[in-house]
Amino acid sequence: MRTTHPKPQAAKWYLVDAKGKTLGRLSTKIATVLHGKHKPSWSPHQLSSDHVVVLNAKEIVLSGNKAEKKSYFSHSGYFGHGKRTPFTRVFAKDPAKVVLHAVKKMLPRNKLREGMMKHLHIFEGAEHEHDAQQPEDFSILFPERKDG
C-alpha cells in the first residue's frame, strides 16, 4: 500500500500590527504560525513556509509592572560572569530584540528553530519592505475577542 503525502502549500505572509498588544500573547500567536500548527497539514519534523511581518515593535506593552521587574540573563561560561540586563534598557536600545527573544523562546529547541526564526521579520515602525509579498492581515487567523 502506497501512502500519499500532502502537497507543500505555497508560502503565506502575515502582517501583524503590534501597537498596544501584549508581548506574551502576541508572541504565542506568532510562534504558532511560524511552527505551522495553524495548518491542517502540520507535522513536527517539517518546516512551515509561512512568514510573519511584525510592525510597530516599539509600541508593544507588558501587563502589570513587568516592565520594571523583567530582566534578561546571559552568561559567558566563566564562574561569576552572569549578567542581568533590565527590560527597560534592552527595549530602549532595540525593541525588535525583545519581540525576537520572546518568540524564539516559545519555539521548540531543535534544529528547525533557526529556520523558523528566518521567517520572522520585525520592524520598529509602521513601514516595511515586504509589500511585494502581499501579506495578509494576521487577524484572519486569530480574530480579536470582544469580551463584554
Coordinates of N, CA and C in Angstrom, one line a residue:
M1 N 0.8 -1.2 0.0 CA 0.0 0.0 0.0 C 0.9 1.2 0.0
R2 N 0.6 2.1 -0.9 CA 1.4 3.3 -1.0 C 0.7 4.5 -0.3
T3 N 1.4 5.3 0.4 CA 0.8 6.4 1.1 C 1.1 7.7 0.3
T4 N 0.2 8.6 0.3 CA 0.4 9.8 -0.4 C 0.7 10.9 0.6
H5 N 1.6 11.7 0.3 CA 2.0 12.8 1.2 C 1.3 14.1 0.7
P6 N 0.9 15.0 1.7 CA 0.2 16.2 1.2 C 1.2 17.1 0.4
K7 N 0.7 17.8 -0.6 CA 1.5 18.6 -1.4 C 1.9 19.9 -0.6
P8 N 3.1 20.3 -0.7 CA 3.5 21.5 0.0 C 2.7 22.7 -0.4
Q9 N 2.3 23.5 0.6 CA 1.5 24.7 0.3 C 2.4 25.9 0.0
A10 N 1.8 26.8 -0.7 CA 2.6 28.0 -1.1 C 2.8 28.8 0.2
A11 N 3.9 29.5 0.3 CA 4.2 30.3 1.4 C 3.2 31.5 1.5
K12 N 2.7 31.7 2.7 CA 1.8 32.8 3.0 C 2.6 33.8 3.9
W13 N 2.3 35.1 3.7 CA 2.9 36.1 4.5 C 1.8 36.8 5.3
Y14 N 2.0 37.0 6.6 CA 1.0 37.6 7.5 C 1.6 38.9 8.1
L15 N 0.8 39.9 8.2 CA 1.2 41.2 8.7 C 0.5 41.4 10.1
V16 N 1.4 41.7 11.1 CA 0.9 41.9 12.4 C 1.2 43.3 12.9
D17 N 0.2 44.1 13.4 CA 0.5 45.4 14.0 C 0.5 45.2 15.5
A18 N 1.7 45.4 16.1 CA 1.9 45.1 17.5 C 1.6 46.3 18.4
K19 N 1.0 47.4 17.8 CA 0.7 48.6 18.6 C -0.3 48.3 19.6
G20 N 0.0 48.4 20.9 CA -0.9 48.2 22.0 C -1.1 46.8 22.4
K21 N -0.4 45.8 21.7 CA -0.6 44.4 22.0 C 0.3 44.0 23.2
T22 N -0.1 43.0 23.9 CA 0.7 42.4 25.0 C 1.8 41.5 24.4
L23 N 3.0 41.6 24.9 CA 4.1 40.9 24.3 C 3.9 39.4 24.3
G24 N 3.6 38.8 25.5 CA 3.4 37.4 25.6 C 2.3 36.8 24.8
R25 N 1.2 37.4 24.8 CA 0.0 36.9 24.0 C 0.3 37.0 22.5
L26 N 0.9 38.1 22.1 CA 1.2 38.2 20.6 C 2.3 37.2 20.2
S27 N 3.3 37.0 21.1 CA 4.4 36.1 20.8 C 3.9 34.6 20.6
T28 N 3.0 34.2 21.4 CA 2.5 32.8 21.3 C 1.8 32.6 20.0
K29 N 1.0 33.6 19.5 CA 0.3 33.5 18.3 C 1.3 33.5 17.1
I30 N 2.4 34.3 17.2 CA 3.4 34.3 16.1 C 4.1 33.0 16.1
A31 N 4.5 32.5 17.3 CA 5.2 31.2 17.3 C 4.3 30.1 16.8
T32 N 3.0 30.1 17.0 CA 2.1 29.1 16.4 C 2.2 29.1 14.9
V33 N 2.2 30.3 14.3 CA 2.2 30.4 12.8 C 3.6 30.0 12.3
L34 N 4.7 30.4 12.9 CA 6.0 30.0 12.5 C 6.2 28.5 12.6
H35 N 5.7 27.9 13.6 CA 5.8 26.5 13.7 C 4.9 25.7 12.8
G36 N 3.8 26.4 12.3 CA 2.9 25.8 11.3 C 1.7 25.0 11.9
K37 N 1.5 25.2 13.2 CA 0.4 24.5 13.9 C -1.0 25.0 13.5
H38 N -1.1 26.1 12.8 CA -2.4 26.6 12.4 C -2.9 25.9 11.1
K39 N -2.0 25.0 10.5 CA -2.4 24.3 9.3 C -2.8 22.9 9.6
P40 N -3.7 22.4 8.8 CA -4.2 21.0 9.0 C -3.1 20.0 8.6
S41 N -2.1 20.4 7.8 CA -1.1 19.5 7.3 C 0.2 19.6 8.2
W42 N 0.0 20.1 9.4 CA 1.2 20.3 10.3 C 1.9 19.0 10.6
S43 N 3.2 19.0 10.6 CA 3.9 17.8 11.0 C 5.1 18.3 11.8
P44 N 5.5 17.7 12.9 CA 6.5 18.3 13.8 C 7.9 18.3 13.1
H45 N 8.2 17.5 12.1 CA 9.5 17.4 11.5 C 9.7 18.3 10.3
Q46 N 8.6 19.0 9.9 CA 8.7 19.8 8.7 C 8.7 21.3 9.1
L47 N 9.4 22.1 8.3 CA 9.5 23.5 8.5 C 8.3 24.1 7.7
S48 N 7.6 25.0 8.4 CA 6.5 25.7 7.8 C 7.0 26.8 6.9
S49 N 6.3 27.1 5.8 CA 6.7 28.0 4.8 C 6.1 29.4 5.0
D50 N 5.4 29.6 6.1 CA 4.7 30.9 6.3 C 5.7 31.9 7.0
H51 N 5.5 33.2 6.6 CA 6.3 34.2 7.1 C 5.4 35.2 7.9
V52 N 6.0 35.8 8.9 CA 5.3 36.8 9.8 C 6.1 38.1 9.8
V53 N 5.4 39.2 9.5 CA 6.0 40.5 9.5 C 5.3 41.3 10.6
V54 N 6.1 41.7 11.6 CA 5.7 42.5 12.8 C 6.0 43.9 12.6
L55 N 5.0 44.8 12.7 CA 5.2 46.2 12.7 C 5.0 46.9 14.0
N56 N 5.5 48.0 14.2 CA 5.4 48.8 15.5 C 5.8 48.1 16.7
A57 N 7.0 47.5 16.6 CA 7.6 46.7 17.8 C 7.9 47.7 18.9
K58 N 8.1 48.9 18.6 CA 8.4 49.9 19.7 C 7.2 50.2 20.5
E59 N 6.0 49.9 20.1 CA 4.8 50.2 20.8 C 4.1 49.0 21.4
I60 N 4.9 48.0 21.7 CA 4.3 46.8 22.4 C 4.3 47.1 23.9
V61 N 3.4 46.4 24.6 CA 3.2 46.7 26.0 C 3.4 45.4 26.8
L62 N 3.7 45.6 28.1 CA 3.7 44.5 29.0 C 2.7 44.8 30.1
S63 N 2.0 43.7 30.6 CA 1.0 43.9 31.6 C 1.6 44.1 33.0
G64 N 0.8 44.7 33.8 CA 1.3 44.9 35.2 C 2.6 45.7 35.3
N65 N 3.4 45.3 36.3 CA 4.7 46.1 36.4 C 5.8 45.2 35.9
K66 N 5.6 44.4 34.9 CA 6.7 43.6 34.4 C 7.8 44.4 33.7
A67 N 7.4 45.5 33.2 CA 8.5 46.4 32.6 C 9.6 46.7 33.6
E68 N 9.3 46.9 34.8 CA 10.3 47.2 35.8 C 10.9 46.0 36.4
K69 N 10.2 44.8 36.5 CA 10.8 43.6 37.1 C 11.5 42.7 36.1
K70 N 11.1 42.7 34.9 CA 11.7 41.7 33.9 C 13.1 42.1 33.6
S71 N 13.9 41.0 33.4 CA 15.3 41.2 33.1 C 15.7 40.0 32.2
Y72 N 16.8 40.2 31.4 CA 17.3 39.2 30.6 C 18.7 38.7 31.1
F73 N 18.9 37.4 31.2 CA 20.1 36.8 31.8 C 21.0 36.3 30.7
S74 N 22.3 36.6 30.7 CA 23.2 36.0 29.8 C 24.5 35.6 30.6
H75 N 25.2 34.6 30.1 CA 26.3 34.0 30.9 C 27.4 33.8 29.9
S76 N 28.6 34.1 30.3 CA 29.8 34.0 29.4 C 30.4 32.6 29.5
G77 N 30.0 31.8 30.5 CA 30.6 30.5 30.6 C 31.6 30.4 31.8
Y78 N 32.1 31.6 32.2 CA 33.0 31.6 33.3 C 32.3 31.8 34.7
F79 N 32.8 31.3 35.7 CA 32.2 31.4 37.0 C 32.0 32.9 37.4
G80 N 30.9 33.2 37.9 CA 30.6 34.6 38.4 C 30.4 35.6 37.3
H81 N 30.3 35.2 36.0 CA 30.2 36.1 34.9 C 28.8 36.1 34.4
G82 N 27.8 35.9 35.2 CA 26.4 36.0 34.7 C 26.0 37.5 34.7
K83 N 25.2 37.9 33.8 CA 24.8 39.3 33.7 C 23.3 39.4 33.5
R84 N 22.7 40.3 34.2 CA 21.3 40.6 34.0 C 21.1 42.0 33.5
T85 N 20.3 42.1 32.4 CA 20.1 43.3 31.8 C 18.6 43.6 31.9
P86 N 18.2 44.8 32.5 CA 16.8 45.1 32.7 C 16.1 45.3 31.3
F87 N 14.8 44.9 31.4 CA 13.9 45.0 30.2 C 13.9 46.4 29.6
T88 N 13.8 47.4 30.5 CA 13.7 48.8 30.0 C 15.0 49.2 29.2
R89 N 16.2 48.7 29.6 CA 17.4 49.1 28.8 C 17.4 48.4 27.5
V90 N 17.0 47.1 27.4 CA 17.0 46.4 26.2 C 16.0 46.9 25.2
F91 N 14.8 47.3 25.8 CA 13.7 47.8 25.0 C 14.0 49.2 24.4
A92 N 14.7 50.0 25.2 CA 15.1 51.3 24.7 C 16.1 51.3 23.6
K93 N 17.0 50.3 23.7 CA 18.1 50.2 22.7 C 17.6 49.5 21.4
D94 N 16.8 48.4 21.5 CA 16.3 47.7 20.3 C 15.0 47.0 20.7
P95 N 13.9 47.6 20.4 CA 12.6 46.9 20.7 C 12.3 45.7 19.9
A96 N 12.9 45.5 18.7 CA 12.8 44.3 17.9 C 13.4 43.1 18.6
K97 N 14.5 43.4 19.3 CA 15.2 42.3 20.0 C 14.3 41.7 21.1
V98 N 13.5 42.5 21.7 CA 12.5 42.0 22.8 C 11.5 41.0 22.2
V99 N 10.9 41.4 21.0 CA 10.0 40.5 20.4 C 10.6 39.3 19.8
L100 N 11.8 39.4 19.3 CA 12.6 38.3 18.7 C 12.9 37.3 19.8
H101 N 13.3 37.8 21.0 CA 13.7 36.9 22.1 C 12.4 36.2 22.6
A102 N 11.3 36.9 22.7 CA 10.1 36.2 23.2 C 9.6 35.1 22.3
V103 N 9.6 35.4 21.0 CA 9.1 34.4 20.0 C 10.1 33.2 20.0
K104 N 11.4 33.5 20.0 CA 12.4 32.4 20.0 C 12.3 31.4 21.1
K105 N 12.0 32.0 22.3 CA 11.9 31.1 23.5 C 10.6 30.3 23.5
M106 N 9.6 30.6 22.6 CA 8.4 29.9 22.5 C 8.4 28.8 21.4
L107 N 9.5 28.8 20.6 CA 9.6 27.8 19.6 C 10.3 26.6 20.1
P108 N 10.2 25.4 19.5 CA 10.9 24.2 20.0 C 12.4 24.3 19.9
R109 N 13.1 23.7 20.9 CA 14.5 23.8 20.9 C 15.1 22.7 20.1
N110 N 15.1 22.8 18.8 CA 15.6 21.8 17.9 C 16.3 22.4 16.7
K111 N 16.6 21.6 15.7 CA 17.3 22.1 14.5 C 16.4 23.0 13.6
L112 N 15.1 22.9 13.8 CA 14.2 23.7 12.9 C 14.0 25.1 13.4
R113 N 14.4 25.4 14.7 CA 14.1 26.7 15.2 C 14.8 27.8 14.5
E114 N 16.0 27.7 14.0 CA 16.7 28.8 13.3 C 16.0 29.0 12.0
G115 N 15.5 27.9 11.3 CA 14.8 28.1 10.1 C 13.5 28.8 10.3
M116 N 12.8 28.6 11.4 CA 11.6 29.3 11.7 C 11.8 30.7 12.0
M117 N 13.0 31.0 12.7 CA 13.3 32.4 13.0 C 13.6 33.2 11.8
K118 N 14.1 32.6 10.7 CA 14.4 33.3 9.5 C 13.1 33.8 8.8
H119 N 11.9 33.2 9.2 CA 10.7 33.6 8.6 C 10.0 34.7 9.4
L120 N 10.6 35.2 10.4 CA 10.1 36.3 11.3 C 10.8 37.6 10.9
H121 N 10.0 38.6 10.5 CA 10.6 39.9 10.1 C 10.0 41.0 11.0
I122 N 10.8 41.7 11.8 CA 10.4 42.6 12.8 C 10.8 44.0 12.4
F123 N 9.9 45.0 12.5 CA 10.2 46.4 12.2 C 9.7 47.2 13.4
E124 N 10.5 48.2 13.7 CA 10.2 49.1 14.8 C 9.0 50.1 14.5
G125 N 9.0 50.5 13.2 CA 8.0 51.5 12.8 C 6.9 50.8 12.0
A126 N 6.1 51.6 11.3 CA 4.9 51.1 10.5 C 5.3 50.8 9.1
E127 N 6.5 51.1 8.6 CA 6.9 50.8 7.3 C 7.7 49.5 7.2
H128 N 7.4 48.8 6.1 CA 8.2 47.5 5.9 C 8.5 47.4 4.4
E129 N 9.4 46.5 4.1 CA 9.8 46.3 2.7 C 9.2 45.1 2.0
H130 N 8.2 44.5 2.6 CA 7.6 43.3 2.1 C 6.3 43.4 1.4
D131 N 6.1 44.6 0.8 CA 4.8 44.8 0.1 C 4.6 43.9 -1.1
A132 N 5.7 43.5 -1.8 CA 5.7 42.6 -2.9 C 5.1 41.3 -2.6
Q133 N 5.3 40.8 -1.4 CA 4.8 39.5 -1.0 C 3.3 39.5 -0.7
Q134 N 2.6 40.7 -0.7 CA 1.2 40.9 -0.4 C 0.8 40.2 0.9
P135 N 1.3 40.6 2.1 CA 1.0 39.9 3.3 C -0.5 40.1 3.7
E136 N -1.1 39.1 4.2 CA -2.5 39.1 4.7 C -2.5 39.6 6.1
D137 N -3.7 40.1 6.5 CA -3.8 40.5 7.9 C -3.8 39.3 8.9
F138 N -3.1 39.5 9.9 CA -2.9 38.4 10.9 C -4.2 38.1 11.7
S139 N -5.1 39.0 11.7 CA -6.4 38.8 12.4 C -7.3 37.8 11.7
I140 N -6.9 37.4 10.5 CA -7.7 36.3 9.9 C -7.5 35.0 10.6
L141 N -6.3 34.7 11.1 CA -6.0 33.5 11.9 C -6.5 33.6 13.3
F142 N -6.3 34.8 13.9 CA -6.6 35.0 15.3 C -7.4 36.2 15.5
P143 N -8.8 36.1 15.3 CA -9.6 37.3 15.4 C -9.6 37.8 16.9
E144 N -9.8 39.1 17.0 CA -9.8 39.8 18.3 C -11.1 39.4 19.0
R145 N -11.0 39.1 20.3 CA -12.1 38.7 21.1 C -12.8 39.9 21.6
K146 N -14.1 39.9 21.6 CA -14.9 41.0 22.1 C -15.6 40.5 23.4
D147 N -14.9 40.7 24.5 CA -15.5 40.3 25.8 C -16.2 41.5 26.5
G148 N -17.4 41.2 26.8 CA -18.4 42.1 27.4 C -17.9 43.3 28.0

